[in-house]
Short mmCIF file of C-alpha atoms in Angstrom, two decimals:
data_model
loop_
_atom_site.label_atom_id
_atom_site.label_comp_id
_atom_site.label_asym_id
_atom_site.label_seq_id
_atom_site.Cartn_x
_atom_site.Cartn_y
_atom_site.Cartn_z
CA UNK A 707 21.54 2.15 14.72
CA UNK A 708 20.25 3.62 18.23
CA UNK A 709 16.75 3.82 16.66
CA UNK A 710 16.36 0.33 16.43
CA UNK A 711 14.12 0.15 13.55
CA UNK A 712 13.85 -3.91 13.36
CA UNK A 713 11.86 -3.21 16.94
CA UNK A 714 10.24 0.05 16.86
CA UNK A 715 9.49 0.30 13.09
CA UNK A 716 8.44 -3.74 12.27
CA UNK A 717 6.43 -3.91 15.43
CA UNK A 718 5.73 -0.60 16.94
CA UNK A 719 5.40 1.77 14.74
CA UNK A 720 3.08 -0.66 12.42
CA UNK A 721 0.99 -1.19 15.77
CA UNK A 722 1.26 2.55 16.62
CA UNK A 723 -0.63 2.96 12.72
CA UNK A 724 -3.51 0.44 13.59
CA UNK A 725 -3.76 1.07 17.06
CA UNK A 726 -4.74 4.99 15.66
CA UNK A 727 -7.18 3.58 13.13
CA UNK A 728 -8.99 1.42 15.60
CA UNK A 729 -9.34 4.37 17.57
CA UNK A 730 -10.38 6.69 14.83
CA UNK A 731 -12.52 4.17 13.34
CA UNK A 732 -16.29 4.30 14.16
CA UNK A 733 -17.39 0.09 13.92
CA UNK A 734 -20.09 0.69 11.72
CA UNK A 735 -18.11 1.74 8.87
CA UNK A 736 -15.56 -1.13 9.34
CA UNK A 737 -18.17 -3.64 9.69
CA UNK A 738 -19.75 -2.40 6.09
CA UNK A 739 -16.44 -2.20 4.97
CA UNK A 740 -16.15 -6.07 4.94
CA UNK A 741 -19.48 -6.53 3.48
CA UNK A 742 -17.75 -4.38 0.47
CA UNK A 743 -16.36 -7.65 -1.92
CA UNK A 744 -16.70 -6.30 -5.05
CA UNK A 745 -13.78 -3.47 -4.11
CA UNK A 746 -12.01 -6.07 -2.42
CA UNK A 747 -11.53 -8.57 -5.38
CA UNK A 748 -11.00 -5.49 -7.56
CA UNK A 749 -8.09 -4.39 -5.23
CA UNK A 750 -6.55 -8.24 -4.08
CA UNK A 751 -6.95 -9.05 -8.10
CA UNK A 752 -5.20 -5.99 -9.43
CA UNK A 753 -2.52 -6.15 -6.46
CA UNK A 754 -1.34 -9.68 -6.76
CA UNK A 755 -2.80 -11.09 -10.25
CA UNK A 756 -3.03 -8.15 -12.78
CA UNK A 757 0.10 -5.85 -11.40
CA UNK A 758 3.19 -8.42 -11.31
CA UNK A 759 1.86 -10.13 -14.90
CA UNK A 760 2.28 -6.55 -16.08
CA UNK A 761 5.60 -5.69 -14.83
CA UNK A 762 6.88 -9.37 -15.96
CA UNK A 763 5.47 -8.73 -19.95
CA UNK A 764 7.34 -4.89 -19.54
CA UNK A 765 10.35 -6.50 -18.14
CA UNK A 766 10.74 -8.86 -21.42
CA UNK A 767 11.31 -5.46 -23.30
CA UNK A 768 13.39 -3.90 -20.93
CA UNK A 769 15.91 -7.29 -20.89
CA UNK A 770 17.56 -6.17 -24.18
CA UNK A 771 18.49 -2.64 -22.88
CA UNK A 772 21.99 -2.30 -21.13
CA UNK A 773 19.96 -1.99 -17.46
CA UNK A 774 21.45 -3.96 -14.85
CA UNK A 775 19.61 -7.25 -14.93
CA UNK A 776 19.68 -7.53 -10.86
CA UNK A 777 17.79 -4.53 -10.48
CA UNK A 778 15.24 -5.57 -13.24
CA UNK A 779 14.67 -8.64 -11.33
CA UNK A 780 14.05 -6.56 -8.62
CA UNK A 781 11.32 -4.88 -10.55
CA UNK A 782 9.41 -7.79 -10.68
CA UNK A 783 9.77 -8.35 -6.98
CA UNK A 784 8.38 -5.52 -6.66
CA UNK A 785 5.55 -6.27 -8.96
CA UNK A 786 5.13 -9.69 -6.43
CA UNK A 787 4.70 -8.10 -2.96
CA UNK A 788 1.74 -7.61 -1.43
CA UNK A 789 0.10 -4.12 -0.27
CA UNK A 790 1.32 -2.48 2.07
CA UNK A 791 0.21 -2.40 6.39
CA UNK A 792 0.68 1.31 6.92
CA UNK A 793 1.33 3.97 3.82
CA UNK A 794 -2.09 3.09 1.90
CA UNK A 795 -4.54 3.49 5.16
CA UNK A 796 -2.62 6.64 5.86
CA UNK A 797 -3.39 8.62 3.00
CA UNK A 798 -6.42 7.06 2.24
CA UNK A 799 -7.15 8.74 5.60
CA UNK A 800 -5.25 12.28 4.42
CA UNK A 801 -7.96 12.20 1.85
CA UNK A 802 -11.09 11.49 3.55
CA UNK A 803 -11.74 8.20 0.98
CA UNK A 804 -13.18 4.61 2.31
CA UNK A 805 -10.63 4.58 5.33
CA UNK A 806 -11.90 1.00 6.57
CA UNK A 807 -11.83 -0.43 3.21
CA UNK A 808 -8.20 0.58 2.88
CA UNK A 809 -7.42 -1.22 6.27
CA UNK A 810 -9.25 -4.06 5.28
CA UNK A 811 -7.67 -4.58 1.75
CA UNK A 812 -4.16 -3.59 3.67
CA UNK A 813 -4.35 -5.70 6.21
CA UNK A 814 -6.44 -9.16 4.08
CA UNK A 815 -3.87 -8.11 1.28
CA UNK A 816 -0.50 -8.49 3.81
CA UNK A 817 -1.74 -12.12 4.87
CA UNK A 818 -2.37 -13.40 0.84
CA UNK A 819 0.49 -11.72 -0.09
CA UNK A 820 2.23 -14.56 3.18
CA UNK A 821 1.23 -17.15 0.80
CA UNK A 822 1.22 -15.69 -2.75
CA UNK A 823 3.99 -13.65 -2.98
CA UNK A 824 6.64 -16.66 -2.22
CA UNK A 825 4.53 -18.35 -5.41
CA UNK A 826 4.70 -15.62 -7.71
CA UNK A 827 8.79 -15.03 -6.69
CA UNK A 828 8.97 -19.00 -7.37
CA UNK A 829 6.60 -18.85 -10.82
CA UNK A 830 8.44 -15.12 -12.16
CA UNK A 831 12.12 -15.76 -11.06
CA UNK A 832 12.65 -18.76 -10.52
CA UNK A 833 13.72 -18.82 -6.59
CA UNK A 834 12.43 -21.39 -4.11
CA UNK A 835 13.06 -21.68 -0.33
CA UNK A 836 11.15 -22.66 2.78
CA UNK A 837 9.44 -19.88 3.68
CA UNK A 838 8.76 -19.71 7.34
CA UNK A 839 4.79 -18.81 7.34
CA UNK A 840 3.68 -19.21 11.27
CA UNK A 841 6.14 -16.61 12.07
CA UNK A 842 5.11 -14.20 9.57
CA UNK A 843 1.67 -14.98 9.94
CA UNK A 844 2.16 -14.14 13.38
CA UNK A 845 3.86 -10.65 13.04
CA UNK A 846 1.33 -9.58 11.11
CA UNK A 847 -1.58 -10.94 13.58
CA UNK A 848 -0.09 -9.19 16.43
CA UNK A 849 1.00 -5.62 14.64
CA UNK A 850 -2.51 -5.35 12.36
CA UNK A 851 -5.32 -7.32 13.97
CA UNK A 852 -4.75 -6.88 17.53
CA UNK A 853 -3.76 -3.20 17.50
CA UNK A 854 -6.93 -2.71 15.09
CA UNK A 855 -9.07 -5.06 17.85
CA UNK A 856 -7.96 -3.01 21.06
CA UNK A 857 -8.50 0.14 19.81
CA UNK A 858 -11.85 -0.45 19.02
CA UNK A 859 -12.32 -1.62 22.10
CA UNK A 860 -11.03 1.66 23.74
CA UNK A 861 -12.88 3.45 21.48
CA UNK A 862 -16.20 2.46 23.16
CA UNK A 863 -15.02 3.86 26.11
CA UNK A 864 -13.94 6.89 25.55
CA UNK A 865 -16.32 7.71 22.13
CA UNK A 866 -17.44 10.58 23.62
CA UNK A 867 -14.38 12.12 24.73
CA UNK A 868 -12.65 11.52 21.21
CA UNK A 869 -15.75 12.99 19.03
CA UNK A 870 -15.55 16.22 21.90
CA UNK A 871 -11.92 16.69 21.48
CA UNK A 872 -11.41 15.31 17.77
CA UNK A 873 -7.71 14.29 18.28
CA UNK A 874 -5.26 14.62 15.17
CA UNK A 875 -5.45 11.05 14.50
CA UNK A 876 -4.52 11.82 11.15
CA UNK A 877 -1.27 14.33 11.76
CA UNK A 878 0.04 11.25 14.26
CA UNK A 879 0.11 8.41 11.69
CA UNK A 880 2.00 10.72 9.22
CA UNK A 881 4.31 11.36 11.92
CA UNK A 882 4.94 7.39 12.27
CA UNK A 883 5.08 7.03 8.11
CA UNK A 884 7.81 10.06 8.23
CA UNK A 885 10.03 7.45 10.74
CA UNK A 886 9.42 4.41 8.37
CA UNK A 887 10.92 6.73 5.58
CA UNK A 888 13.38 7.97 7.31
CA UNK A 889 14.89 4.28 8.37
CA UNK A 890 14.30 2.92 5.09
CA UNK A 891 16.39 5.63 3.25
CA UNK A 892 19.33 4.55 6.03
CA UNK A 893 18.83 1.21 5.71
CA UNK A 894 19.37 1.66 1.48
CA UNK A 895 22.13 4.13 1.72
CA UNK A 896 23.82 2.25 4.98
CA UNK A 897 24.45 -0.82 2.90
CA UNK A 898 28.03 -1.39 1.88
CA UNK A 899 27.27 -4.45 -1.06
CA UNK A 900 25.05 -1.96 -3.15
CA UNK A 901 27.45 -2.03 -6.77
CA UNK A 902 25.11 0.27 -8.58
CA UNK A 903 26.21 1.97 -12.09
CA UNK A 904 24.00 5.51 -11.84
CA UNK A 905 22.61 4.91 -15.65
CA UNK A 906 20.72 1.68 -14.37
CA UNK A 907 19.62 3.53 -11.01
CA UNK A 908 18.37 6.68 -12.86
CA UNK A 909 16.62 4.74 -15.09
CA UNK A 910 15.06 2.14 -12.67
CA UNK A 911 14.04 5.55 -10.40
CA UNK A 912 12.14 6.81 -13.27
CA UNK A 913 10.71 3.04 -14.42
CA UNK A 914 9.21 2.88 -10.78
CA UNK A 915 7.35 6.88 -11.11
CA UNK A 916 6.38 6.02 -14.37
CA UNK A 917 4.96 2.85 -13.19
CA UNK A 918 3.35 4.09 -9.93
CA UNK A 919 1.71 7.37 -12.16
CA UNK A 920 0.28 4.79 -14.88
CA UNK A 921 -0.96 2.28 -12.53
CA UNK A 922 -2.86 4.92 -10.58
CA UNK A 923 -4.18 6.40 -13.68
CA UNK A 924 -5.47 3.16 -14.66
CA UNK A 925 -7.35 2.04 -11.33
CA UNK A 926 -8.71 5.04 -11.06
CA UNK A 927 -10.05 4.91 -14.78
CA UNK A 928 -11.65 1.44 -14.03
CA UNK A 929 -13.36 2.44 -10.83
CA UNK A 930 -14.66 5.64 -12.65
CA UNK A 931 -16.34 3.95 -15.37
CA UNK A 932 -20.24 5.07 -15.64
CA UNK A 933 -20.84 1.14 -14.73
CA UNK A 934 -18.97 1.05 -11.10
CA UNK A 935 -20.61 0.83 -8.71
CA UNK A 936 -17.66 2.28 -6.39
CA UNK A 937 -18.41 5.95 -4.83
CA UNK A 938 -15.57 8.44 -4.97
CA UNK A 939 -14.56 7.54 -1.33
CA UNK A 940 -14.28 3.53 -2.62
CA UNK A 941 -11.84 5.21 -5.53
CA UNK A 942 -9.40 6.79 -3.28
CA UNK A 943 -8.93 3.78 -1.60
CA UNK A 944 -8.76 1.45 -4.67
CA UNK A 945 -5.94 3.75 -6.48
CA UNK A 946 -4.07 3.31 -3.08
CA UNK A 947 -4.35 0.03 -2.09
CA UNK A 948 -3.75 -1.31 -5.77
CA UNK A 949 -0.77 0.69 -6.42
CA UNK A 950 0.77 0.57 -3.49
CA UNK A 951 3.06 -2.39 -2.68
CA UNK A 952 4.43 -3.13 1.36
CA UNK A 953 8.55 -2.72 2.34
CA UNK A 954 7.74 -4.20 6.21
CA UNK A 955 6.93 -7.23 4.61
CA UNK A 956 9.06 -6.87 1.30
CA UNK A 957 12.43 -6.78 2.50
CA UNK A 958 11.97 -9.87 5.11
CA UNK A 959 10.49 -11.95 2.37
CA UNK A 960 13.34 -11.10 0.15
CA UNK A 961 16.32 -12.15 3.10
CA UNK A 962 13.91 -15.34 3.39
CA UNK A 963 13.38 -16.61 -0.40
CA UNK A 964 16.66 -15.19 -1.90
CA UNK A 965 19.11 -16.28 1.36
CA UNK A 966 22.22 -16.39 0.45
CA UNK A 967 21.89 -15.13 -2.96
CA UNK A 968 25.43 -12.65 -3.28
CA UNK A 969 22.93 -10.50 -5.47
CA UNK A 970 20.11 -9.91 -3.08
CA UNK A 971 20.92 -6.47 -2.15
CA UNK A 972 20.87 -5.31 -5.84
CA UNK A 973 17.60 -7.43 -5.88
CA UNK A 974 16.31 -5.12 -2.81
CA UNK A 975 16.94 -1.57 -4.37
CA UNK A 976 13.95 -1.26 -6.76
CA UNK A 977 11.10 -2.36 -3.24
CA UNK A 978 13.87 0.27 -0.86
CA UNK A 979 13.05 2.99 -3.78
CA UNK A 980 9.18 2.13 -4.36
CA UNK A 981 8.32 2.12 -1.05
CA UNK A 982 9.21 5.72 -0.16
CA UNK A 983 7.97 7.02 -3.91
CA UNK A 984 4.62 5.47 -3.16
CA UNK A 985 4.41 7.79 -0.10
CA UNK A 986 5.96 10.90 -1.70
CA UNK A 987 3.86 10.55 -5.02
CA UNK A 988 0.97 10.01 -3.13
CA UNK A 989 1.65 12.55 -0.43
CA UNK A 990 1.51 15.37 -3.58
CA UNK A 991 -0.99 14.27 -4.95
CA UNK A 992 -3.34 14.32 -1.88
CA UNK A 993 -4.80 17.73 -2.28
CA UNK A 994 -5.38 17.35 -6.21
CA UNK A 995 -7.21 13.64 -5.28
CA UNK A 996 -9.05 15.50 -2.06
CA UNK A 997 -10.57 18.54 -4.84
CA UNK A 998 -11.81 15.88 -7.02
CA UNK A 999 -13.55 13.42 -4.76
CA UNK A 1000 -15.13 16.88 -2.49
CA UNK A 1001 -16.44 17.71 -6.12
CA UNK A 1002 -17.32 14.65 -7.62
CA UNK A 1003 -19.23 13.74 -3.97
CA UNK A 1004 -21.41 17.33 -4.70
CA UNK A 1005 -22.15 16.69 -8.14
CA UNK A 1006 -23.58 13.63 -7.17
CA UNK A 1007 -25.66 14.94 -4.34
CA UNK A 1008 -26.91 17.33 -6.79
CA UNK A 1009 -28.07 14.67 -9.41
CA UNK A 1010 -29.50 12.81 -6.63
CA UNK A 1011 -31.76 15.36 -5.53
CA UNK A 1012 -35.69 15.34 -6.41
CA UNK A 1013 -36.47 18.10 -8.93
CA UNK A 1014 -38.90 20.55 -8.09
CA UNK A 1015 -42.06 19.86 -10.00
CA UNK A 1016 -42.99 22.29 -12.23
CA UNK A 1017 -45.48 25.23 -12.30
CA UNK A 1018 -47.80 25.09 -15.20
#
């Protein structure tokens, strides 16, 4: 269509997204970000080890039900891909959780994912092909890393004038996540091979919420525990990151490891579905996650805080 999304969603509008967090980013807090490994393994581990094992063990019960068994296998591409470049940072952000660990894990997660998802497609379904990895490898170098790069550099220059005028760094990126949506819904609805029975679509809509609801649930159980060591900001960004799996680098995968498969647009429904859930899920549930980590941050503070000695 006019919009062009293979150009100004794949490239620009990813850049657009990391270009704003470089800005918005002060260095110090990336830099500690990276030091952070115990949330990254938790994240990487959950994301491309724990998640698609998971899915493939639920799928086993779900093969004797009359579901369409393109769409299941779908599912479990789904479970495969890696996090996502964009959606997790953003509301991360909304929040006000671990911002520059979400663009780490985001951005570290999208090059594994280069190499592991192809092996986990090949080890859960069966599908091998040569997957081009330079080119991908390079996408992702020039629409994450140098975006993220240059605006940190620009941010030294102008620090001053962004912490006087505080631009809505925040309201811009959800402006560039609306477009993604938007295109992806065309994209889905636009194509004329989809042969979908509306039982098996109903049910696969609700599989994917009841998946995304229990997964969160459950990372944010783990990094809860009374022996974390993860603050509440570190939380926010671990149920995103970990639940959260990436369309911009989904669907090309898919065209690439299941070419010329006459069922790969059945395959593609569950990620075109996920993908916009993830966003809409997490968008509502941004003000309930935003009330709990304001109040779990004070009641922390308060048990933190030298008691007054008392008055005999």
């Amino acid at each position: 269509g006019p919009l062009k999304p293979e150009i100004t969603i794949t490239y620009i509008a990813v850049s657009a997204i990391f270009f704003n967090s470089g800005l918005s980013l002060k260095t110090e807090e990336l830099t500690s970000a990276l030091m952070h490994v115990k949330l990254h393994l938790f994240v990487q581990i959950f994301t491309l080890v724990f998640f698609p094992t998971a899915i493939w063990v639920f799928l086993q019960l779900l093969s004797i039900t009359p579901i369409n068994e393109w769409l299941l296998k779908g599912l479990q591409t789904v479970g495969c891909m890696p996090p996502p470049v964009s959606s997790a940072v953003i509301l991360t952000k909304a929040v006000g959780g671990n911002e520059a660990a979400a663009i780490f894990n985001s951005a570290f997660g999208s090059f594994l994912g280069i190499v592991i998802t192809p092996l986990l497609l090949l080890l859960f379904l069966g599908s091998s092909s040569s997957v081009p990895f330079t080119s991908i490898f390079s996408q992702l170098f020039m629409t994450v890393v140098v975006p993220l790069i240059i605006g940190q550099i620009v941010r030294r220059y102008i620090k001053d004038w962004l912490e006087r005028k505080k631009p809505p760094f925040g309201a811009i990126s959800s402006c560039v996540l609306l477009m993604i949506i938007y295109t992806t819904f065309c994209d889905t609805f636009a194509n004329p091979n989809i042969d979908l029975d509306k039982f098996s679509l109903i049910i696969i809509v609700f599989i994917i919420f009841s998946i995304q609801m229990s997964f969160m649930f459950l990372t944010f159980l783990f990094s809860t525990r009374n022996n974390s060591t993860f603050t509440p900001a570190d939380t926010v960004a671990i149920v995103f990151c970990s639940t959260h799996k990436s369309l911009t680098l989904g669907i090309p995968m898919l065209k690439i490891v299941f070419a010329g498969y006459e069922h790969l647009s059945l395959i593609s429904v569950p990620l075109l579905i996920y993908h916009p859930a993830q966003i809409l899920l997490g968008s509502l549930l941004v003000p309930t996650i935003k009330s709990w980590m304001v109040s779990r941050q004070k009641a922390l503070k308060l048990t933190r805080q030298p008691k007054a000695p008392v008055k005999v």
